[in-house]
PDB file of C-alpha atoms in Angstrom:
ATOM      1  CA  UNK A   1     -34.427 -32.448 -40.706  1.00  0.00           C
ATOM      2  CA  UNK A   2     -30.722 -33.077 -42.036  1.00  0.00           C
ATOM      3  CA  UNK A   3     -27.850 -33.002 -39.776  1.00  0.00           C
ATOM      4  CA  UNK A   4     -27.150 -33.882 -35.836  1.00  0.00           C
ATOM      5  CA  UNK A   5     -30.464 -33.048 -33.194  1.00  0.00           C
ATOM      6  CA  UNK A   6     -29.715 -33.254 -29.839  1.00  0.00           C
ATOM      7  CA  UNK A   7     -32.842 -32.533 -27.589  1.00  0.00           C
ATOM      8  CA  UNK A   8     -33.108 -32.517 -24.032  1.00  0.00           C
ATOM      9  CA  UNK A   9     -30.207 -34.945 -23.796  1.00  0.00           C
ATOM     10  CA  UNK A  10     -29.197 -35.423 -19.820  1.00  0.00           C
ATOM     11  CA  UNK A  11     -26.629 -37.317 -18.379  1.00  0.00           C
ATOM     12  CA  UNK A  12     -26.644 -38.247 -14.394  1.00  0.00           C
ATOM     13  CA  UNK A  13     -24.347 -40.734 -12.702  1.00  0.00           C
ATOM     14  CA  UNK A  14     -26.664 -41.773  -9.739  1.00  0.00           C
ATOM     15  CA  UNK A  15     -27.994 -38.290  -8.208  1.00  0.00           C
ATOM     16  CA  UNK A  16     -25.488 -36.031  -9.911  1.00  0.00           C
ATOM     17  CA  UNK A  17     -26.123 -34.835 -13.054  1.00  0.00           C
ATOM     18  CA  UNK A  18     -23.280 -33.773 -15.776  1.00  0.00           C
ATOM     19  CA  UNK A  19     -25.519 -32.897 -18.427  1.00  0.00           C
ATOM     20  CA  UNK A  20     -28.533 -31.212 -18.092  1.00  0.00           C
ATOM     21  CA  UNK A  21     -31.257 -30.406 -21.155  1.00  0.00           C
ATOM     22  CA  UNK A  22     -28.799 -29.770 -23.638  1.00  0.00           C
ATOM     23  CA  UNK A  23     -30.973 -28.868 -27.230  1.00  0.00           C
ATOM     24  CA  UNK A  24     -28.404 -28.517 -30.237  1.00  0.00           C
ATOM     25  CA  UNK A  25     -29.152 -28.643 -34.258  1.00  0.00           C
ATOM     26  CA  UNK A  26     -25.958 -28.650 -35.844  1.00  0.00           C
ATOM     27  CA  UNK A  27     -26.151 -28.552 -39.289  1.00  0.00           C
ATOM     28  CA  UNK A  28     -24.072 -30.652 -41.721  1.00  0.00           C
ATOM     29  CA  UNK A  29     -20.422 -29.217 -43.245  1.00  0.00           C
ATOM     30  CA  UNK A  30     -20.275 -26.918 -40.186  1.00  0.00           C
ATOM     31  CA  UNK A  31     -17.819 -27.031 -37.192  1.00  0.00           C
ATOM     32  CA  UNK A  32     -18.630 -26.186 -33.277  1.00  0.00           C
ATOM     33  CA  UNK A  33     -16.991 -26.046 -30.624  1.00  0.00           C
ATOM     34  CA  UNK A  34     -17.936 -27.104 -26.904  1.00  0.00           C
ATOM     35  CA  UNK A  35     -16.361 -24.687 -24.672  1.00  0.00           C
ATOM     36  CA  UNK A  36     -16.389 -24.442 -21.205  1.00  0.00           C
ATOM     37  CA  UNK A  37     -14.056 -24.452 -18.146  1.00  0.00           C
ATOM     38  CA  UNK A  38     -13.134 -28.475 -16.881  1.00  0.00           C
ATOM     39  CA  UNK A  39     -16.074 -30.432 -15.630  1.00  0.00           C
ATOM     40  CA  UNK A  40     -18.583 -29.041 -17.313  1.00  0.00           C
ATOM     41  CA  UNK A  41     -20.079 -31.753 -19.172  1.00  0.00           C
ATOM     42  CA  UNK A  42     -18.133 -31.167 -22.513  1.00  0.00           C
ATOM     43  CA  UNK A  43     -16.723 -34.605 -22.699  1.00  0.00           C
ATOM     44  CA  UNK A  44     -19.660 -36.286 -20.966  1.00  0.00           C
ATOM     45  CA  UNK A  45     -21.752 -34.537 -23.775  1.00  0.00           C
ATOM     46  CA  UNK A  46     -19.426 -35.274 -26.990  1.00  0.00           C
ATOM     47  CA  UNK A  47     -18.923 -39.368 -25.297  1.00  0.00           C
ATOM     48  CA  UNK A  48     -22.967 -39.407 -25.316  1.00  0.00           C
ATOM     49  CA  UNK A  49     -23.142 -38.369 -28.809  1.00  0.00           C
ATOM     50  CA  UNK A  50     -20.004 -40.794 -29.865  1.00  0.00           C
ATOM     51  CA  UNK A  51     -22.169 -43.642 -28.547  1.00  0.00           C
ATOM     52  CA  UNK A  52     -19.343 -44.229 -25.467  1.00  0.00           C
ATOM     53  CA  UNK A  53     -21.870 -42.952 -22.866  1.00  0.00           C
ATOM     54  CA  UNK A  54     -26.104 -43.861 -22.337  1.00  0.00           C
ATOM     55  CA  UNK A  55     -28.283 -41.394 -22.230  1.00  0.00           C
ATOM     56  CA  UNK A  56     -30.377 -40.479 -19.083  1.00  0.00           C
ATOM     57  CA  UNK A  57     -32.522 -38.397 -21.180  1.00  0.00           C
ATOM     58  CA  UNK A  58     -33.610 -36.807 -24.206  1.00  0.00           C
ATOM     59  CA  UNK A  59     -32.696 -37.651 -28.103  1.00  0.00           C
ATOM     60  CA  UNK A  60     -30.087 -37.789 -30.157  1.00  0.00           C
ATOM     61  CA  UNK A  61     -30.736 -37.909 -34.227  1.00  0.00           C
ATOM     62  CA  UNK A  62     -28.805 -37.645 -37.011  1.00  0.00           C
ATOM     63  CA  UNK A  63     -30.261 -37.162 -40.436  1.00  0.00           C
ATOM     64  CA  UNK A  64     -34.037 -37.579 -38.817  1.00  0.00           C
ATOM     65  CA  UNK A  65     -33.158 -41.270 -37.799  1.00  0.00           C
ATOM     66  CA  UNK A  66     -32.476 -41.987 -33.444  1.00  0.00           C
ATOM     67  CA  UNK A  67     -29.246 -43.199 -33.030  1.00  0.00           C
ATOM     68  CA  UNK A  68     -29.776 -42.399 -29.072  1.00  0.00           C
ATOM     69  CA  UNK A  69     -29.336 -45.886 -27.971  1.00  0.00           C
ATOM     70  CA  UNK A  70     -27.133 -47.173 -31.611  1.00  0.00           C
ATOM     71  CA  UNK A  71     -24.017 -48.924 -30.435  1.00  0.00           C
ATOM     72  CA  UNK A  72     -20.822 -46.731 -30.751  1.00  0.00           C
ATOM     73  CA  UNK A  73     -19.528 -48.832 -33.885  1.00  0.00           C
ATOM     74  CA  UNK A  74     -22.376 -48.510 -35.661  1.00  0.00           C
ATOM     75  CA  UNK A  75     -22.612 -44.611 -35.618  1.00  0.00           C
ATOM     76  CA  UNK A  76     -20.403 -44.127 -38.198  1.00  0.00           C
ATOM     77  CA  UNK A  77     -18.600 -41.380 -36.279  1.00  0.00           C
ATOM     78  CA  UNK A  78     -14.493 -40.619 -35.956  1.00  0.00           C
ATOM     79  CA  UNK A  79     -12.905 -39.893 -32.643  1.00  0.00           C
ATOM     80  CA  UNK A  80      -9.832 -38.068 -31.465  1.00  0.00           C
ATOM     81  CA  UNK A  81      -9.505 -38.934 -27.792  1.00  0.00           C
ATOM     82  CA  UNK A  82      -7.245 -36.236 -25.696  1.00  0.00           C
ATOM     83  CA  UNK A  83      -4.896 -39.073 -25.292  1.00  0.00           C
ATOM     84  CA  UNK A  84      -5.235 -39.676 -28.872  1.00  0.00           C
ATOM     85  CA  UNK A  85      -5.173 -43.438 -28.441  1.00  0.00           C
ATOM     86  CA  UNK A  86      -2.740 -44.501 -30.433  1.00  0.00           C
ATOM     87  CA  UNK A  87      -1.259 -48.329 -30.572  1.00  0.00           C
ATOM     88  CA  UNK A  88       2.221 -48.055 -29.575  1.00  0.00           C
ATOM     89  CA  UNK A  89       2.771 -51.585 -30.927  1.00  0.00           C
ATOM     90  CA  UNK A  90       1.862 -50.600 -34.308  1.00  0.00           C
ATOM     91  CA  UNK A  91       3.282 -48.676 -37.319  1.00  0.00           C
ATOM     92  CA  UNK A  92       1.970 -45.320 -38.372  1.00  0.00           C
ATOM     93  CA  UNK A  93       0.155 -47.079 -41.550  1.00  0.00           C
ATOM     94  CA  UNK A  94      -1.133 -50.129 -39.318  1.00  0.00           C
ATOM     95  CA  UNK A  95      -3.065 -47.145 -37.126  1.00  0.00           C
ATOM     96  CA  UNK A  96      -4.184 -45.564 -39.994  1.00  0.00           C
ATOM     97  CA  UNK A  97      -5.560 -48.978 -41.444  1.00  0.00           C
ATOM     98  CA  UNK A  98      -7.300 -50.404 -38.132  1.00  0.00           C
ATOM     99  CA  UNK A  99     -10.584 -49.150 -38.310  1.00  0.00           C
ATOM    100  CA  UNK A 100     -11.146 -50.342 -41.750  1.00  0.00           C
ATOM    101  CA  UNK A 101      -9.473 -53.487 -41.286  1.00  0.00           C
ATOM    102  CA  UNK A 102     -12.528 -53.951 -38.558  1.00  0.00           C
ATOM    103  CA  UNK A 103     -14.657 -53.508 -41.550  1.00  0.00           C
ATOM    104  CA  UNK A 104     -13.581 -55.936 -43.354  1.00  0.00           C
ATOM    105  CA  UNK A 105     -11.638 -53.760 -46.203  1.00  0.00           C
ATOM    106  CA  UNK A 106      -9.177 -55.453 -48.499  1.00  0.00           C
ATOM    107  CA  UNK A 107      -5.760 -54.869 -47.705  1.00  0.00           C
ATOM    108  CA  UNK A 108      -6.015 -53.522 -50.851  1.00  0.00           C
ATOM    109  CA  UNK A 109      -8.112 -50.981 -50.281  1.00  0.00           C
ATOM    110  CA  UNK A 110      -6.665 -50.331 -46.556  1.00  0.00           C
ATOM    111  CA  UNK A 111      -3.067 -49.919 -48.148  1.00  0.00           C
ATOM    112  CA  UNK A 112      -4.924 -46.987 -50.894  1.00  0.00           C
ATOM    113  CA  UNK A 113      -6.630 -45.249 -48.021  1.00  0.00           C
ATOM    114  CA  UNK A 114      -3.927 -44.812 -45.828  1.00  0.00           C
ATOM    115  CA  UNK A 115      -1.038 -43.699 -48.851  1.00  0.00           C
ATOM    116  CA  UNK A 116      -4.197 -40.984 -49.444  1.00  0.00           C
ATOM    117  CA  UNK A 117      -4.180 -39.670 -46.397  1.00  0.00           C
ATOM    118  CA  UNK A 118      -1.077 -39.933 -45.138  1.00  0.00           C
ATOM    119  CA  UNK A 119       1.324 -37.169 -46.703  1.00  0.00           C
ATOM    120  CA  UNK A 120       4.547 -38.147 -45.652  1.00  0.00           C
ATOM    121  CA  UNK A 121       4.845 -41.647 -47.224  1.00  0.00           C
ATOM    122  CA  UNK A 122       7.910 -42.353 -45.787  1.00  0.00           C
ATOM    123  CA  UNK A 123       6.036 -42.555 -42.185  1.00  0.00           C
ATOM    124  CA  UNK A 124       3.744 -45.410 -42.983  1.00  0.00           C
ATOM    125  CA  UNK A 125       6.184 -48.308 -41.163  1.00  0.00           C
ATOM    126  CA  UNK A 126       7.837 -45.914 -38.736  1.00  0.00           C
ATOM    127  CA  UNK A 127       6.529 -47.004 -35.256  1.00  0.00           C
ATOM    128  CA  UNK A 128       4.278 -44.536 -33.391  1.00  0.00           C
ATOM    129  CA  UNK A 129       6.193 -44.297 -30.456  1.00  0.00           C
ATOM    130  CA  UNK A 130       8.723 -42.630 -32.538  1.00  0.00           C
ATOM    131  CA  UNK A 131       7.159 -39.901 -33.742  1.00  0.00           C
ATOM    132  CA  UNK A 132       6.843 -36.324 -31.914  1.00  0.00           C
ATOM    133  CA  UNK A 133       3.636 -34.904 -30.683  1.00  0.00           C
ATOM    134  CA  UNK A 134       2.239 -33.102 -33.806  1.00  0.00           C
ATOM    135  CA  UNK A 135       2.894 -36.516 -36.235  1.00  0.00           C
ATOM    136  CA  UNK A 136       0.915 -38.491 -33.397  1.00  0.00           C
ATOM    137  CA  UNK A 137      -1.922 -36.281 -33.785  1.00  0.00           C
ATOM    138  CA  UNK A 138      -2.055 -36.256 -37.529  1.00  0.00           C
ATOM    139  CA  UNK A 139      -1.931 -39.982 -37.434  1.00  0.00           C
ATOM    140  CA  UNK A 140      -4.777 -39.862 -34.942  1.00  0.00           C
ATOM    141  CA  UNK A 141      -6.936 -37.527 -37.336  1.00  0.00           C
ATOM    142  CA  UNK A 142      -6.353 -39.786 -40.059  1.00  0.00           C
ATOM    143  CA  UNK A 143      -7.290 -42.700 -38.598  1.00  0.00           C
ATOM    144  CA  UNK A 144     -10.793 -40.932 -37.283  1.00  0.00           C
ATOM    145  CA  UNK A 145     -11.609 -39.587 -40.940  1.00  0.00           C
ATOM    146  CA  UNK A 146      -9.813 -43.186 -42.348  1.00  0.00           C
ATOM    147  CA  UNK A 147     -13.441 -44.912 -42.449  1.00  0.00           C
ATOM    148  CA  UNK A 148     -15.435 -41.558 -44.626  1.00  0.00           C
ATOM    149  CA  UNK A 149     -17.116 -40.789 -40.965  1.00  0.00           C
ATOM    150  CA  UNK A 150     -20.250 -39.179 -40.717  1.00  0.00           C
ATOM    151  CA  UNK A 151     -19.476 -36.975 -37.982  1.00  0.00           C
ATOM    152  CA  UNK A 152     -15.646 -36.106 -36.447  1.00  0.00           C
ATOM    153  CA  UNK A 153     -15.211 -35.928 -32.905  1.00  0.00           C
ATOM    154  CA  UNK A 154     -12.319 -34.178 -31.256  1.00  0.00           C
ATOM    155  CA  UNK A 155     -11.848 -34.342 -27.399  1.00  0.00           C
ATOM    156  CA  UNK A 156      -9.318 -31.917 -26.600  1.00  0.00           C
ATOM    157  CA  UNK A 157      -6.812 -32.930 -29.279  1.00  0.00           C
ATOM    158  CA  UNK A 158      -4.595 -30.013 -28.949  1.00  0.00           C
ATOM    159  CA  UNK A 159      -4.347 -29.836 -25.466  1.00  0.00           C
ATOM    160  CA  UNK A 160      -0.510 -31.754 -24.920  1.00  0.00           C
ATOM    161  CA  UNK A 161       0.991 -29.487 -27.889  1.00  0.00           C
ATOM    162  CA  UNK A 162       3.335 -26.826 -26.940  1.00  0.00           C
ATOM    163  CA  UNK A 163       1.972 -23.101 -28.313  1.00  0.00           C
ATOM    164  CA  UNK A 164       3.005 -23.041 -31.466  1.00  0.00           C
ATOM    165  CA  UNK A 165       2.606 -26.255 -32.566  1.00  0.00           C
ATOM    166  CA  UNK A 166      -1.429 -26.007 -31.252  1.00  0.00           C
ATOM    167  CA  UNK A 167      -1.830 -22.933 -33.586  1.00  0.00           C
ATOM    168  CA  UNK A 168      -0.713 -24.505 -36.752  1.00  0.00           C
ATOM    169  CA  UNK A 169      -2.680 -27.321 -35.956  1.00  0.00           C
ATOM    170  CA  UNK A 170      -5.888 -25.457 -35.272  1.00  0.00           C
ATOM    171  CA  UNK A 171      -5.078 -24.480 -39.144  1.00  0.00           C
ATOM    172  CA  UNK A 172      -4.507 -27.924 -40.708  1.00  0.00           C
ATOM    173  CA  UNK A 173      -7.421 -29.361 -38.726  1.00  0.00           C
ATOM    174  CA  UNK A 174      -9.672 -26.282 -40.181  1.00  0.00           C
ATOM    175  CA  UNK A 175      -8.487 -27.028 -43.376  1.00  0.00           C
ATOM    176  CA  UNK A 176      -8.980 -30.635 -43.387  1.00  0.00           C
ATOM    177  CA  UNK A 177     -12.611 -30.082 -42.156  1.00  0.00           C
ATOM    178  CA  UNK A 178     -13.763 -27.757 -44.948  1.00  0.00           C
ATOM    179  CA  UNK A 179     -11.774 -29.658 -47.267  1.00  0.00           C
ATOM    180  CA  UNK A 180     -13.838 -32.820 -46.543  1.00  0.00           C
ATOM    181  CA  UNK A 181     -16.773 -31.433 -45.914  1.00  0.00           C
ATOM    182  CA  UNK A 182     -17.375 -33.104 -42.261  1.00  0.00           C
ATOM    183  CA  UNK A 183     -19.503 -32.127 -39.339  1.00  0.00           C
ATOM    184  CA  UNK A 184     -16.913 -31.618 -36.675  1.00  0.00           C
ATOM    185  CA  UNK A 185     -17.616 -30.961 -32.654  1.00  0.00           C
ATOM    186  CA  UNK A 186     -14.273 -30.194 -30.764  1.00  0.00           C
ATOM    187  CA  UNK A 187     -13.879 -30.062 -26.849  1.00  0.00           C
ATOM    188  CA  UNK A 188     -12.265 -27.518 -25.751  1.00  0.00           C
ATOM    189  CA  UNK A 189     -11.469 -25.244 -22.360  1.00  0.00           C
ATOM    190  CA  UNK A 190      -9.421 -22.580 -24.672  1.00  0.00           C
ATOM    191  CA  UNK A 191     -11.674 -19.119 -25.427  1.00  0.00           C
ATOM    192  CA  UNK A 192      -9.236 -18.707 -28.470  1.00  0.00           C
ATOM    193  CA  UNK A 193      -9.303 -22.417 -29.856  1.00  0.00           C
ATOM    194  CA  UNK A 194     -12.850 -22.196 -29.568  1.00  0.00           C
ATOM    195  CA  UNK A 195     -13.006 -18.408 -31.601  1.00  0.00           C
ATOM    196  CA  UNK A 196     -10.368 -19.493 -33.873  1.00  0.00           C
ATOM    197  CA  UNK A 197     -11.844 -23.111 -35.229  1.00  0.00           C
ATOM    198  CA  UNK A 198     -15.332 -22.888 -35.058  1.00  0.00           C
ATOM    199  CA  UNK A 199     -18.390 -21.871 -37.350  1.00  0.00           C
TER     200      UNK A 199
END
């Protein structure tokens, strides 16, 4: 069966559990949304699925093949952390390029990819500590979907944006996911977010 399978996936640190028998098809193309007040097991869930966190139970598959126990880089997954994540040493095209220079990618081919992605050309050598909340997170998004991921992850991305910024953001991030196609899971505590985003 095509797309993501989670089945009775648990999650306990010592005797306390976080997640408990969490079953979940999620088809290809389609975005969800893990909602749910904090400490929940949202995170815990999405970090077991990213590869960041071992299972205590149950299966994860993707595509019919068990990537429960694959390492994290070898998941082919992008991930938006809540802090984003973001080198502050680096320029805005040097974050954009990192995960494929990991790869191995020609310079070449890192320089192409990030001029794609990145709209505002005149960004790629301004340093990341310089830029304001919403360009942070658009550099953060592009570096997650910079290596053609299988699967995007989004912890909470929105969550340090003031109002309005957050609601035009829930648009481009829409967008961008039907644009390219991607399975997409986003945390998030917000009833509206959650409405608003997902499939």
């Amino acid at each position: 069966m095509s797309g993501l399978i989670l089945e009775n996936v648990e999650k306990y640190y010592g005797s306390a559990c976080a997640v408990k028998d969490v079953n979940l098809h999620l088809p290809e193309g389609k975005l969800v949304c893990f909602l749910g007040p904090s400490g929940c097991g949202k995170t815990t869930l999405l970090r077991m699925i990213a590869g960041l966190e071992t299972l205590s139970g149950g299966e994860i598959r993707l595509d019919g093949e068990d990537i429960g126990h694959t390492p994290a880089h070898l998941r082919n997954f992008g991930m938006v952390f809540q802090s984003l994540a973001l080198f502050p040493h680096m320029t805005v095209g040097e974050n954009i390029a990192y995960p494929l220079k990991l790869r191995g990618v020609s310079k070449a081919d890192q320089q192409a990819r990030v001029v794609e992605l990145l709209e505002l050309q005149a960004m790629i050598d301004r340093p990341v500590a310089k830029l304001s909340g919403g360009q942070r997170q658009r550099v953060a998004i592009a570096r997650a979907i910079a290596n053609h991921p299988k699967i995007l992850l989004l912890d909470e991305p929105l969550s340090a944006l003031d109002a309005k910024l957050r609601e035009s953001m829930q648009v481009e991030i829409r967008q961008l996911q039907q644009r390219l196609n991607i399975t997409t899971i986003m945390v998030t505590h917000d009833q509206r977010e959650a409405m608003t985003m997902a499939d």
